[in-house]
Amino acid sequence: MDWILDFYNYRVVAQYLPDFARGLGATAWISLVALAISLSVGTLVAIMRMSTRQLLWRPAAAYVQAIRSTPLLIQIYLIYFTVPALPLLGRRLDELEGGIIALGLNAGAYMSEIIRAGIESISRGQVEGAQSVGMTYLQRMRYVVMPQAIARVAPTLLGQTAVLIKDSSLVSFIGVFELFGAGLLVYNERLMPNEGYLTVATCYLAIYAFMLWVTGIAQRRLGGTATA
Amino acid sequence: MLEVIVSTMPFLLEGLWVTFEISMITIFFGSLIGVLVGMLRTLNYAVINVPLGAYIHALRGTPFLIHLYFVYFMLPATGISWLQLEAFPAAVIALSLYTSTYVAEIVRGAIQAVPRGQGEAARSTGMTALQSMWYVVLPQALKLMIPPMGGVYVIIIKGTSIVSVIGIAELVRAGEHATQRHPRELMLIYGMTALMYFAYCYPVLRLARWAETKYGGVRLPS
């Protein structure tokens, strides 16, 4: 059994189990909040992008292109290091807030492209039908277009969420403690790379497997039936 | 402000050059591995397909940061001498492996998007499997691969920012150094860094969009 202990000392991992659990919880929490931000921003930007008014679609397009053409790391640095004290908050963003906002804004650009594809896939007749029964723009979006669009792109949105969870490891660069940070902790305190990083990798793989499973369910439940 | 721009610009450009170097080397090796894996996957032999599928999922399911630390910290811990990698080769290897998973999926998707009849017709004229692949299927598939490869190239460029963590003097690292000398100009320096990435990535994305309208293409797996 000695060779296993040489390669992967599970006793050390057991010792650090509370830290890994805390890291996993932090990753889940960060991803969840960032996901909420990205979906709200994504929906808004998608709708703006499809407007015919220049004042609306140009900023939306610029936002998407800017995010897609720069690395997430730089976006995190820019938001964490350079956003000044906010008037409502009365202080500067801390690591966690900066990291979450950067992640959310980053994912929001990708989500907006997916949501836009979903909205554009809804046939014209649906909108015209809603118009003919006297629905306002907001009502049409809320009751007719959005439910179908989201259902259609739900698997893709879930795939992007998996990417978001992986990307959340980058907030460890500005000192946020999350799953990857737990691996760093083991490496820094014990100089044991395998025990730290293999454990973290396994956790990420488990999350990924879970996301694949959920995506599969979404595909079966939503993807097949909602065709107009 | 102008003074800071003038004094930091040479360093940032040096960093941009390293970013360019890494991304060029990586797109080469990443595509090489990716094409190989993708073509092997289209053969549909379980013996090949299962391990390669596991390879792709393992790399897809973990952050790139983990791959980088795996190559740079865990391989040397094995004690085998030729696995003691310097930072630069470690970064290129990790990034190439990561890239290969995207390329493999694109290649497989493109080959499968060519109608089966094409390959069958080639075989019926007496071509071998390899000949039909090389002369008939691949040229048609290649057109479908071009647009998503632009997206992969941008993923690589953005991925190079992460290798700054193992001490490679690429663009982000150069920016960090510059901020240490001008700690009051964080926004300016990181803004310049971001602009340089933008100047590098945006044309590639536009080119990919143009190629997509021209050739169509398989979708880049997210």
PDB file of N, CA and C in Angstrom, chain B residues 15-108:
ATOM      1  N   GLY B  15       5.762  41.708 -24.239  1.00  0.00           N
ATOM      2  CA  GLY B  15       4.822  40.722 -23.725  1.00  0.00           C
ATOM      3  C   GLY B  15       3.891  40.235 -24.814  1.00  0.00           C
ATOM      4  N   LEU B  16       3.415  41.168 -25.639  1.00  0.00           N
ATOM      5  CA  LEU B  16       2.518  40.802 -26.740  1.00  0.00           C
ATOM      6  C   LEU B  16       3.226  39.839 -27.691  1.00  0.00           C
ATOM      7  N   TRP B  17       4.528  40.071 -27.897  1.00  0.00           N
ATOM      8  CA  TRP B  17       5.285  39.206 -28.795  1.00  0.00           C
ATOM      9  C   TRP B  17       5.348  37.782 -28.237  1.00  0.00           C
ATOM     10  N   VAL B  18       5.572  37.663 -26.900  1.00  0.00           N
ATOM     11  CA  VAL B  18       5.611  36.336 -26.282  1.00  0.00           C
ATOM     12  C   VAL B  18       4.240  35.671 -26.404  1.00  0.00           C
ATOM     13  N   THR B  19       3.171  36.448 -26.152  1.00  0.00           N
ATOM     14  CA  THR B  19       1.816  35.923 -26.327  1.00  0.00           C
ATOM     15  C   THR B  19       1.623  35.402 -27.745  1.00  0.00           C
ATOM     16  N   PHE B  20       2.110  36.181 -28.717  1.00  0.00           N
ATOM     17  CA  PHE B  20       2.008  35.791 -30.123  1.00  0.00           C
ATOM     18  C   PHE B  20       2.765  34.485 -30.376  1.00  0.00           C
ATOM     19  N   GLU B  21       4.000  34.413 -29.843  1.00  0.00           N
ATOM     20  CA  GLU B  21       4.820  33.206 -30.020  1.00  0.00           C
ATOM     21  C   GLU B  21       4.109  31.975 -29.463  1.00  0.00           C
ATOM     22  N   ILE B  22       3.677  32.086 -28.196  1.00  0.00           N
ATOM     23  CA  ILE B  22       3.032  30.936 -27.557  1.00  0.00           C
ATOM     24  C   ILE B  22       1.800  30.519 -28.349  1.00  0.00           C
ATOM     25  N   SER B  23       0.997  31.505 -28.769  1.00  0.00           N
ATOM     26  CA  SER B  23      -0.245  31.140 -29.456  1.00  0.00           C
ATOM     27  C   SER B  23       0.048  30.498 -30.812  1.00  0.00           C
ATOM     28  N   MET B  24       1.106  30.938 -31.494  1.00  0.00           N
ATOM     29  CA  MET B  24       1.440  30.327 -32.786  1.00  0.00           C
ATOM     30  C   MET B  24       1.914  28.884 -32.610  1.00  0.00           C
ATOM     31  N   ILE B  25       2.825  28.671 -31.646  1.00  0.00           N
ATOM     32  CA  ILE B  25       3.328  27.311 -31.408  1.00  0.00           C
ATOM     33  C   ILE B  25       2.173  26.408 -30.993  1.00  0.00           C
ATOM     34  N   THR B  26       1.300  26.963 -30.118  1.00  0.00           N
ATOM     35  CA  THR B  26       0.203  26.151 -29.606  1.00  0.00           C
ATOM     36  C   THR B  26      -0.802  25.790 -30.682  1.00  0.00           C
ATOM     37  N   ILE B  27      -1.105  26.736 -31.559  1.00  0.00           N
ATOM     38  CA  ILE B  27      -2.110  26.388 -32.575  1.00  0.00           C
ATOM     39  C   ILE B  27      -1.567  25.296 -33.471  1.00  0.00           C
ATOM     40  N   PHE B  28      -0.246  25.281 -33.686  1.00  0.00           N
ATOM     41  CA  PHE B  28       0.346  24.238 -34.517  1.00  0.00           C
ATOM     42  C   PHE B  28       0.228  22.873 -33.848  1.00  0.00           C
ATOM     43  N   PHE B  29       0.771  22.761 -32.620  1.00  0.00           N
ATOM     44  CA  PHE B  29       0.769  21.451 -31.966  1.00  0.00           C
ATOM     45  C   PHE B  29      -0.638  21.039 -31.553  1.00  0.00           C
ATOM     46  N   GLY B  30      -1.429  22.006 -31.101  1.00  0.00           N
ATOM     47  CA  GLY B  30      -2.799  21.700 -30.714  1.00  0.00           C
ATOM     48  C   GLY B  30      -3.601  21.153 -31.890  1.00  0.00           C
ATOM     49  N   SER B  31      -3.413  21.753 -33.071  1.00  0.00           N
ATOM     50  CA  SER B  31      -4.136  21.280 -34.250  1.00  0.00           C
ATOM     51  C   SER B  31      -3.652  19.896 -34.646  1.00  0.00           C
ATOM     52  N   LEU B  32      -2.331  19.682 -34.545  1.00  0.00           N
ATOM     53  CA  LEU B  32      -1.760  18.389 -34.918  1.00  0.00           C
ATOM     54  C   LEU B  32      -2.392  17.267 -34.090  1.00  0.00           C
ATOM     55  N   ILE B  33      -2.353  17.451 -32.761  1.00  0.00           N
ATOM     56  CA  ILE B  33      -2.935  16.433 -31.873  1.00  0.00           C
ATOM     57  C   ILE B  33      -4.439  16.337 -32.119  1.00  0.00           C
ATOM     58  N   GLY B  34      -5.078  17.505 -32.244  1.00  0.00           N
ATOM     59  CA  GLY B  34      -6.525  17.541 -32.399  1.00  0.00           C
ATOM     60  C   GLY B  34      -7.001  16.832 -33.660  1.00  0.00           C
ATOM     61  N   VAL B  35      -6.312  17.071 -34.782  1.00  0.00           N
ATOM     62  CA  VAL B  35      -6.711  16.430 -36.037  1.00  0.00           C
ATOM     63  C   VAL B  35      -6.579  14.918 -35.909  1.00  0.00           C
ATOM     64  N   LEU B  36      -5.476  14.500 -35.290  1.00  0.00           N
ATOM     65  CA  LEU B  36      -5.244  13.068 -35.094  1.00  0.00           C
ATOM     66  C   LEU B  36      -6.368  12.455 -34.259  1.00  0.00           C
ATOM     67  N   VAL B  37      -6.644  13.075 -33.103  1.00  0.00           N
ATOM     68  CA  VAL B  37      -7.674  12.553 -32.202  1.00  0.00           C
ATOM     69  C   VAL B  37      -9.037  12.569 -32.898  1.00  0.00           C
ATOM     70  N   GLY B  38      -9.344  13.685 -33.572  1.00  0.00           N
ATOM     71  CA  GLY B  38     -10.643  13.815 -34.226  1.00  0.00           C
ATOM     72  C   GLY B  38     -10.837  12.769 -35.314  1.00  0.00           C
ATOM     73  N   MET B  39      -9.797  12.527 -36.121  1.00  0.00           N
ATOM     74  CA  MET B  39      -9.923  11.539 -37.199  1.00  0.00           C
ATOM     75  C   MET B  39     -10.041  10.135 -36.638  1.00  0.00           C
ATOM     76  N   LEU B  40      -9.263   9.841 -35.600  1.00  0.00           N
ATOM     77  CA  LEU B  40      -9.360   8.520 -34.980  1.00  0.00           C
ATOM     78  C   LEU B  40     -10.762   8.293 -34.423  1.00  0.00           C
ATOM     79  N   ARG B  41     -11.369   9.379 -33.912  1.00  0.00           N
ATOM     80  CA  ARG B  41     -12.706   9.242 -33.323  1.00  0.00           C
ATOM     81  C   ARG B  41     -13.758   8.909 -34.378  1.00  0.00           C
ATOM     82  N   THR B  42     -13.521   9.336 -35.642  1.00  0.00           N
ATOM     83  CA  THR B  42     -14.532   9.054 -36.671  1.00  0.00           C
ATOM     84  C   THR B  42     -14.496   7.600 -37.098  1.00  0.00           C
ATOM     85  N   LEU B  43     -13.429   6.857 -36.751  1.00  0.00           N
ATOM     86  CA  LEU B  43     -13.345   5.455 -37.146  1.00  0.00           C
ATOM     87  C   LEU B  43     -14.380   4.615 -36.419  1.00  0.00           C
ATOM     88  N   ASN B  44     -14.820   5.120 -35.213  1.00  0.00           N
ATOM     89  CA  ASN B  44     -15.846   4.422 -34.439  1.00  0.00           C
ATOM     90  C   ASN B  44     -15.460   3.031 -33.981  1.00  0.00           C
ATOM     91  N   TYR B  45     -14.188   2.832 -33.611  1.00  0.00           N
ATOM     92  CA  TYR B  45     -13.829   1.599 -32.922  1.00  0.00           C
ATOM     93  C   TYR B  45     -13.857   1.906 -31.437  1.00  0.00           C
ATOM     94  N   ALA B  46     -14.602   1.091 -30.675  1.00  0.00           N
ATOM     95  CA  ALA B  46     -14.748   1.368 -29.235  1.00  0.00           C
ATOM     96  C   ALA B  46     -13.395   1.400 -28.536  1.00  0.00           C
ATOM     97  N   VAL B  47     -12.471   0.531 -29.018  1.00  0.00           N
ATOM     98  CA  VAL B  47     -11.159   0.444 -28.359  1.00  0.00           C
ATOM     99  C   VAL B  47     -10.449   1.802 -28.407  1.00  0.00           C
ATOM    100  N   ILE B  48     -10.620   2.515 -29.537  1.00  0.00           N
ATOM    101  CA  ILE B  48      -9.978   3.819 -29.672  1.00  0.00           C
ATOM    102  C   ILE B  48     -10.861   4.902 -29.080  1.00  0.00           C
ATOM    103  N   ASN B  49     -12.158   4.757 -29.350  1.00  0.00           N
ATOM    104  CA  ASN B  49     -13.085   5.839 -29.052  1.00  0.00           C
ATOM    105  C   ASN B  49     -13.250   6.110 -27.568  1.00  0.00           C
ATOM    106  N   VAL B  50     -13.308   5.050 -26.770  1.00  0.00           N
ATOM    107  CA  VAL B  50     -13.563   5.227 -25.336  1.00  0.00           C
ATOM    108  C   VAL B  50     -12.415   5.980 -24.656  1.00  0.00           C
ATOM    109  N   PRO B  51     -11.159   5.542 -24.851  1.00  0.00           N
ATOM    110  CA  PRO B  51     -10.078   6.319 -24.207  1.00  0.00           C
ATOM    111  C   PRO B  51      -9.976   7.749 -24.735  1.00  0.00           C
ATOM    112  N   LEU B  52     -10.184   7.937 -26.030  1.00  0.00           N
ATOM    113  CA  LEU B  52     -10.088   9.296 -26.567  1.00  0.00           C
ATOM    114  C   LEU B  52     -11.241  10.164 -26.065  1.00  0.00           C
ATOM    115  N   GLY B  53     -12.431   9.547 -25.952  1.00  0.00           N
ATOM    116  CA  GLY B  53     -13.571  10.278 -25.395  1.00  0.00           C
ATOM    117  C   GLY B  53     -13.283  10.685 -23.958  1.00  0.00           C
ATOM    118  N   ALA B  54     -12.657   9.760 -23.201  1.00  0.00           N
ATOM    119  CA  ALA B  54     -12.305  10.063 -21.811  1.00  0.00           C
ATOM    120  C   ALA B  54     -11.289  11.203 -21.768  1.00  0.00           C
ATOM    121  N   TYR B  55     -10.331  11.169 -22.683  1.00  0.00           N
ATOM    122  CA  TYR B  55      -9.317  12.222 -22.771  1.00  0.00           C
ATOM    123  C   TYR B  55      -9.981  13.581 -22.975  1.00  0.00           C
ATOM    124  N   ILE B  56     -10.911  13.632 -23.937  1.00  0.00           N
ATOM    125  CA  ILE B  56     -11.573  14.899 -24.228  1.00  0.00           C
ATOM    126  C   ILE B  56     -12.411  15.374 -23.043  1.00  0.00           C
ATOM    127  N   HIS B  57     -13.167  14.434 -22.444  1.00  0.00           N
ATOM    128  CA  HIS B  57     -14.010  14.834 -21.318  1.00  0.00           C
ATOM    129  C   HIS B  57     -13.181  15.276 -20.126  1.00  0.00           C
ATOM    130  N   ALA B  58     -12.057  14.560 -19.887  1.00  0.00           N
ATOM    131  CA  ALA B  58     -11.212  14.906 -18.734  1.00  0.00           C
ATOM    132  C   ALA B  58     -10.689  16.332 -18.879  1.00  0.00           C
ATOM    133  N   LEU B  59     -10.285  16.694 -20.095  1.00  0.00           N
ATOM    134  CA  LEU B  59      -9.739  18.040 -20.295  1.00  0.00           C
ATOM    135  C   LEU B  59     -10.853  19.083 -20.336  1.00  0.00           C
ATOM    136  N   ARG B  60     -12.025  18.703 -20.876  1.00  0.00           N
ATOM    137  CA  ARG B  60     -13.147  19.624 -20.935  1.00  0.00           C
ATOM    138  C   ARG B  60     -13.730  19.906 -19.569  1.00  0.00           C
ATOM    139  N   GLY B  61     -13.637  18.882 -18.687  1.00  0.00           N
ATOM    140  CA  GLY B  61     -14.331  18.978 -17.409  1.00  0.00           C
ATOM    141  C   GLY B  61     -13.542  19.696 -16.335  1.00  0.00           C
ATOM    142  N   THR B  62     -12.281  20.017 -16.624  1.00  0.00           N
ATOM    143  CA  THR B  62     -11.463  20.678 -15.604  1.00  0.00           C
ATOM    144  C   THR B  62     -10.971  22.013 -16.136  1.00  0.00           C
ATOM    145  N   PRO B  63     -10.732  22.991 -15.245  1.00  0.00           N
ATOM    146  CA  PRO B  63     -10.247  24.294 -15.710  1.00  0.00           C
ATOM    147  C   PRO B  63      -8.834  24.163 -16.288  1.00  0.00           C
ATOM    148  N   PHE B  64      -8.495  25.071 -17.188  1.00  0.00           N
ATOM    149  CA  PHE B  64      -7.162  25.040 -17.801  1.00  0.00           C
ATOM    150  C   PHE B  64      -6.067  25.210 -16.744  1.00  0.00           C
ATOM    151  N   LEU B  65      -6.379  25.961 -15.709  1.00  0.00           N
ATOM    152  CA  LEU B  65      -5.443  26.176 -14.617  1.00  0.00           C
ATOM    153  C   LEU B  65      -4.945  24.840 -14.045  1.00  0.00           C
ATOM    154  N   ILE B  66      -5.876  23.872 -13.951  1.00  0.00           N
ATOM    155  CA  ILE B  66      -5.519  22.543 -13.446  1.00  0.00           C
ATOM    156  C   ILE B  66      -4.537  21.859 -14.411  1.00  0.00           C
ATOM    157  N   HIS B  67      -4.791  21.966 -15.720  1.00  0.00           N
ATOM    158  CA  HIS B  67      -3.886  21.318 -16.687  1.00  0.00           C
ATOM    159  C   HIS B  67      -2.491  21.895 -16.552  1.00  0.00           C
ATOM    160  N   LEU B  68      -2.452  23.208 -16.415  1.00  0.00           N
ATOM    161  CA  LEU B  68      -1.170  23.903 -16.328  1.00  0.00           C
ATOM    162  C   LEU B  68      -0.406  23.432 -15.084  1.00  0.00           C
ATOM    163  N   TYR B  69      -1.106  23.367 -13.949  1.00  0.00           N
ATOM    164  CA  TYR B  69      -0.449  22.938 -12.722  1.00  0.00           C
ATOM    165  C   TYR B  69      -0.074  21.471 -12.796  1.00  0.00           C
ATOM    166  N   PHE B  70      -0.883  20.698 -13.492  1.00  0.00           N
ATOM    167  CA  PHE B  70      -0.576  19.283 -13.678  1.00  0.00           C
ATOM    168  C   PHE B  70       0.763  19.137 -14.385  1.00  0.00           C
ATOM    169  N   VAL B  71       0.923  19.842 -15.506  1.00  0.00           N
ATOM    170  CA  VAL B  71       2.149  19.704 -16.288  1.00  0.00           C
ATOM    171  C   VAL B  71       3.336  20.336 -15.565  1.00  0.00           C
ATOM    172  N   TYR B  72       3.101  21.456 -14.903  1.00  0.00           N
ATOM    173  CA  TYR B  72       4.234  22.203 -14.341  1.00  0.00           C
ATOM    174  C   TYR B  72       4.625  21.750 -12.933  1.00  0.00           C
ATOM    175  N   PHE B  73       3.646  21.313 -12.128  1.00  0.00           N
ATOM    176  CA  PHE B  73       3.975  20.929 -10.755  1.00  0.00           C
ATOM    177  C   PHE B  73       3.904  19.432 -10.504  1.00  0.00           C
ATOM    178  N   MET B  74       2.910  18.733 -11.116  1.00  0.00           N
ATOM    179  CA  MET B  74       2.722  17.335 -10.760  1.00  0.00           C
ATOM    180  C   MET B  74       3.641  16.406 -11.540  1.00  0.00           C
ATOM    181  N   LEU B  75       3.898  16.692 -12.813  1.00  0.00           N
ATOM    182  CA  LEU B  75       4.806  15.826 -13.574  1.00  0.00           C
ATOM    183  C   LEU B  75       6.210  15.827 -12.976  1.00  0.00           C
ATOM    184  N   PRO B  76       6.780  16.985 -12.612  1.00  0.00           N
ATOM    185  CA  PRO B  76       8.107  16.961 -12.006  1.00  0.00           C
ATOM    186  C   PRO B  76       8.124  16.178 -10.690  1.00  0.00           C
ATOM    187  N   ALA B  77       6.987  16.147  -9.970  1.00  0.00           N
ATOM    188  CA  ALA B  77       6.942  15.446  -8.689  1.00  0.00           C
ATOM    189  C   ALA B  77       7.089  13.937  -8.850  1.00  0.00           C
ATOM    190  N   THR B  78       6.924  13.438 -10.102  1.00  0.00           N
ATOM    191  CA  THR B  78       7.105  12.003 -10.315  1.00  0.00           C
ATOM    192  C   THR B  78       8.570  11.622 -10.201  1.00  0.00           C
ATOM    193  N   GLY B  79       9.474  12.581 -10.354  1.00  0.00           N
ATOM    194  CA  GLY B  79      10.892  12.291 -10.239  1.00  0.00           C
ATOM    195  C   GLY B  79      11.539  11.836 -11.544  1.00  0.00           C
ATOM    196  N   ILE B  80      10.732  11.630 -12.604  1.00  0.00           N
ATOM    197  CA  ILE B  80      11.308  11.222 -13.888  1.00  0.00           C
ATOM    198  C   ILE B  80      11.983  12.434 -14.526  1.00  0.00           C
ATOM    199  N   SER B  81      13.213  12.247 -14.988  1.00  0.00           N
ATOM    200  CA  SER B  81      14.008  13.427 -15.349  1.00  0.00           C
ATOM    201  C   SER B  81      13.460  14.186 -16.553  1.00  0.00           C
ATOM    202  N   TRP B  82      12.960  13.470 -17.589  1.00  0.00           N
ATOM    203  CA  TRP B  82      12.524  14.222 -18.763  1.00  0.00           C
ATOM    204  C   TRP B  82      11.150  14.867 -18.568  1.00  0.00           C
ATOM    205  N   LEU B  83      10.535  14.643 -17.404  1.00  0.00           N
ATOM    206  CA  LEU B  83       9.265  15.334 -17.124  1.00  0.00           C
ATOM    207  C   LEU B  83       9.492  16.607 -16.311  1.00  0.00           C
ATOM    208  N   GLN B  84      10.766  16.930 -16.032  1.00  0.00           N
ATOM    209  CA  GLN B  84      11.068  18.176 -15.313  1.00  0.00           C
ATOM    210  C   GLN B  84      11.069  19.317 -16.316  1.00  0.00           C
ATOM    211  N   LEU B  85       9.888  19.896 -16.533  1.00  0.00           N
ATOM    212  CA  LEU B  85       9.789  20.863 -17.625  1.00  0.00           C
ATOM    213  C   LEU B  85      10.041  22.286 -17.159  1.00  0.00           C
ATOM    214  N   GLU B  86      10.643  23.055 -18.058  1.00  0.00           N
ATOM    215  CA  GLU B  86      10.760  24.495 -17.833  1.00  0.00           C
ATOM    216  C   GLU B  86       9.382  25.124 -17.997  1.00  0.00           C
ATOM    217  N   ALA B  87       9.251  26.367 -17.600  1.00  0.00           N
ATOM    218  CA  ALA B  87       7.935  27.009 -17.653  1.00  0.00           C
ATOM    219  C   ALA B  87       7.398  27.093 -19.090  1.00  0.00           C
ATOM    220  N   PHE B  88       8.256  27.499 -20.031  1.00  0.00           N
ATOM    221  CA  PHE B  88       7.750  27.724 -21.396  1.00  0.00           C
ATOM    222  C   PHE B  88       7.228  26.437 -22.048  1.00  0.00           C
ATOM    223  N   PRO B  89       8.053  25.353 -22.093  1.00  0.00           N
ATOM    224  CA  PRO B  89       7.505  24.118 -22.660  1.00  0.00           C
ATOM    225  C   PRO B  89       6.289  23.624 -21.897  1.00  0.00           C
ATOM    226  N   ALA B  90       6.287  23.774 -20.576  1.00  0.00           N
ATOM    227  CA  ALA B  90       5.132  23.318 -19.800  1.00  0.00           C
ATOM    228  C   ALA B  90       3.872  24.057 -20.243  1.00  0.00           C
ATOM    229  N   ALA B  91       4.001  25.389 -20.421  1.00  0.00           N
ATOM    230  CA  ALA B  91       2.851  26.184 -20.839  1.00  0.00           C
ATOM    231  C   ALA B  91       2.363  25.750 -22.217  1.00  0.00           C
ATOM    232  N   VAL B  92       3.320  25.548 -23.136  1.00  0.00           N
ATOM    233  CA  VAL B  92       2.936  25.178 -24.498  1.00  0.00           C
ATOM    234  C   VAL B  92       2.273  23.800 -24.511  1.00  0.00           C
ATOM    235  N   ILE B  93       2.816  22.852 -23.733  1.00  0.00           N
ATOM    236  CA  ILE B  93       2.238  21.505 -23.708  1.00  0.00           C
ATOM    237  C   ILE B  93       0.819  21.552 -23.137  1.00  0.00           C
ATOM    238  N   ALA B  94       0.653  22.229 -21.995  1.00  0.00           N
ATOM    239  CA  ALA B  94      -0.668  22.285 -21.365  1.00  0.00           C
ATOM    240  C   ALA B  94      -1.686  22.943 -22.304  1.00  0.00           C
ATOM    241  N   LEU B  95      -1.270  24.049 -22.916  1.00  0.00           N
ATOM    242  CA  LEU B  95      -2.190  24.783 -23.788  1.00  0.00           C
ATOM    243  C   LEU B  95      -2.504  23.978 -25.055  1.00  0.00           C
ATOM    244  N   SER B  96      -1.504  23.233 -25.560  1.00  0.00           N
ATOM    245  CA  SER B  96      -1.725  22.424 -26.761  1.00  0.00           C
ATOM    246  C   SER B  96      -2.715  21.297 -26.485  1.00  0.00           C
ATOM    247  N   LEU B  97      -2.569  20.658 -25.327  1.00  0.00           N
ATOM    248  CA  LEU B  97      -3.491  19.571 -24.986  1.00  0.00           C
ATOM    249  C   LEU B  97      -4.912  20.104 -24.873  1.00  0.00           C
ATOM    250  N   TYR B  98      -5.028  21.268 -24.199  1.00  0.00           N
ATOM    251  CA  TYR B  98      -6.333  21.899 -24.021  1.00  0.00           C
ATOM    252  C   TYR B  98      -6.944  22.231 -25.382  1.00  0.00           C
ATOM    253  N   THR B  99      -6.129  22.828 -26.269  1.00  0.00           N
ATOM    254  CA  THR B  99      -6.593  23.183 -27.606  1.00  0.00           C
ATOM    255  C   THR B  99      -7.027  21.963 -28.393  1.00  0.00           C
ATOM    256  N   SER B 100      -6.272  20.859 -28.232  1.00  0.00           N
ATOM    257  CA  SER B 100      -6.533  19.678 -29.047  1.00  0.00           C
ATOM    258  C   SER B 100      -7.952  19.161 -28.856  1.00  0.00           C
ATOM    259  N   THR B 101      -8.527  19.353 -27.644  1.00  0.00           N
ATOM    260  CA  THR B 101      -9.872  18.822 -27.432  1.00  0.00           C
ATOM    261  C   THR B 101     -10.887  19.584 -28.294  1.00  0.00           C
ATOM    262  N   TYR B 102     -10.691  20.895 -28.418  1.00  0.00           N
ATOM    263  CA  TYR B 102     -11.604  21.679 -29.269  1.00  0.00           C
ATOM    264  C   TYR B 102     -11.430  21.279 -30.722  1.00  0.00           C
ATOM    265  N   VAL B 103     -10.154  21.194 -31.161  1.00  0.00           N
ATOM    266  CA  VAL B 103      -9.885  20.861 -32.561  1.00  0.00           C
ATOM    267  C   VAL B 103     -10.449  19.489 -32.893  1.00  0.00           C
ATOM    268  N   ALA B 104     -10.258  18.535 -31.952  1.00  0.00           N
ATOM    269  CA  ALA B 104     -10.727  17.175 -32.207  1.00  0.00           C
ATOM    270  C   ALA B 104     -12.234  17.162 -32.458  1.00  0.00           C
ATOM    271  N   GLU B 105     -12.992  17.896 -31.630  1.00  0.00           N
ATOM    272  CA  GLU B 105     -14.445  17.913 -31.796  1.00  0.00           C
ATOM    273  C   GLU B 105     -14.842  18.577 -33.118  1.00  0.00           C
ATOM    274  N   ILE B 106     -14.100  19.612 -33.504  1.00  0.00           N
ATOM    275  CA  ILE B 106     -14.397  20.287 -34.765  1.00  0.00           C
ATOM    276  C   ILE B 106     -14.126  19.365 -35.943  1.00  0.00           C
ATOM    277  N   VAL B 107     -12.963  18.686 -35.905  1.00  0.00           N
ATOM    278  CA  VAL B 107     -12.588  17.799 -37.001  1.00  0.00           C
ATOM    279  C   VAL B 107     -13.611  16.671 -37.124  1.00  0.00           C
ATOM    280  N   ARG B 108     -13.968  16.084 -35.978  1.00  0.00           N
ATOM    281  CA  ARG B 108     -14.931  14.993 -36.010  1.00  0.00           C
ATOM    282  C   ARG B 108     -16.273  15.481 -36.559  1.00  0.00           C
TER     283      ARG B 108
END
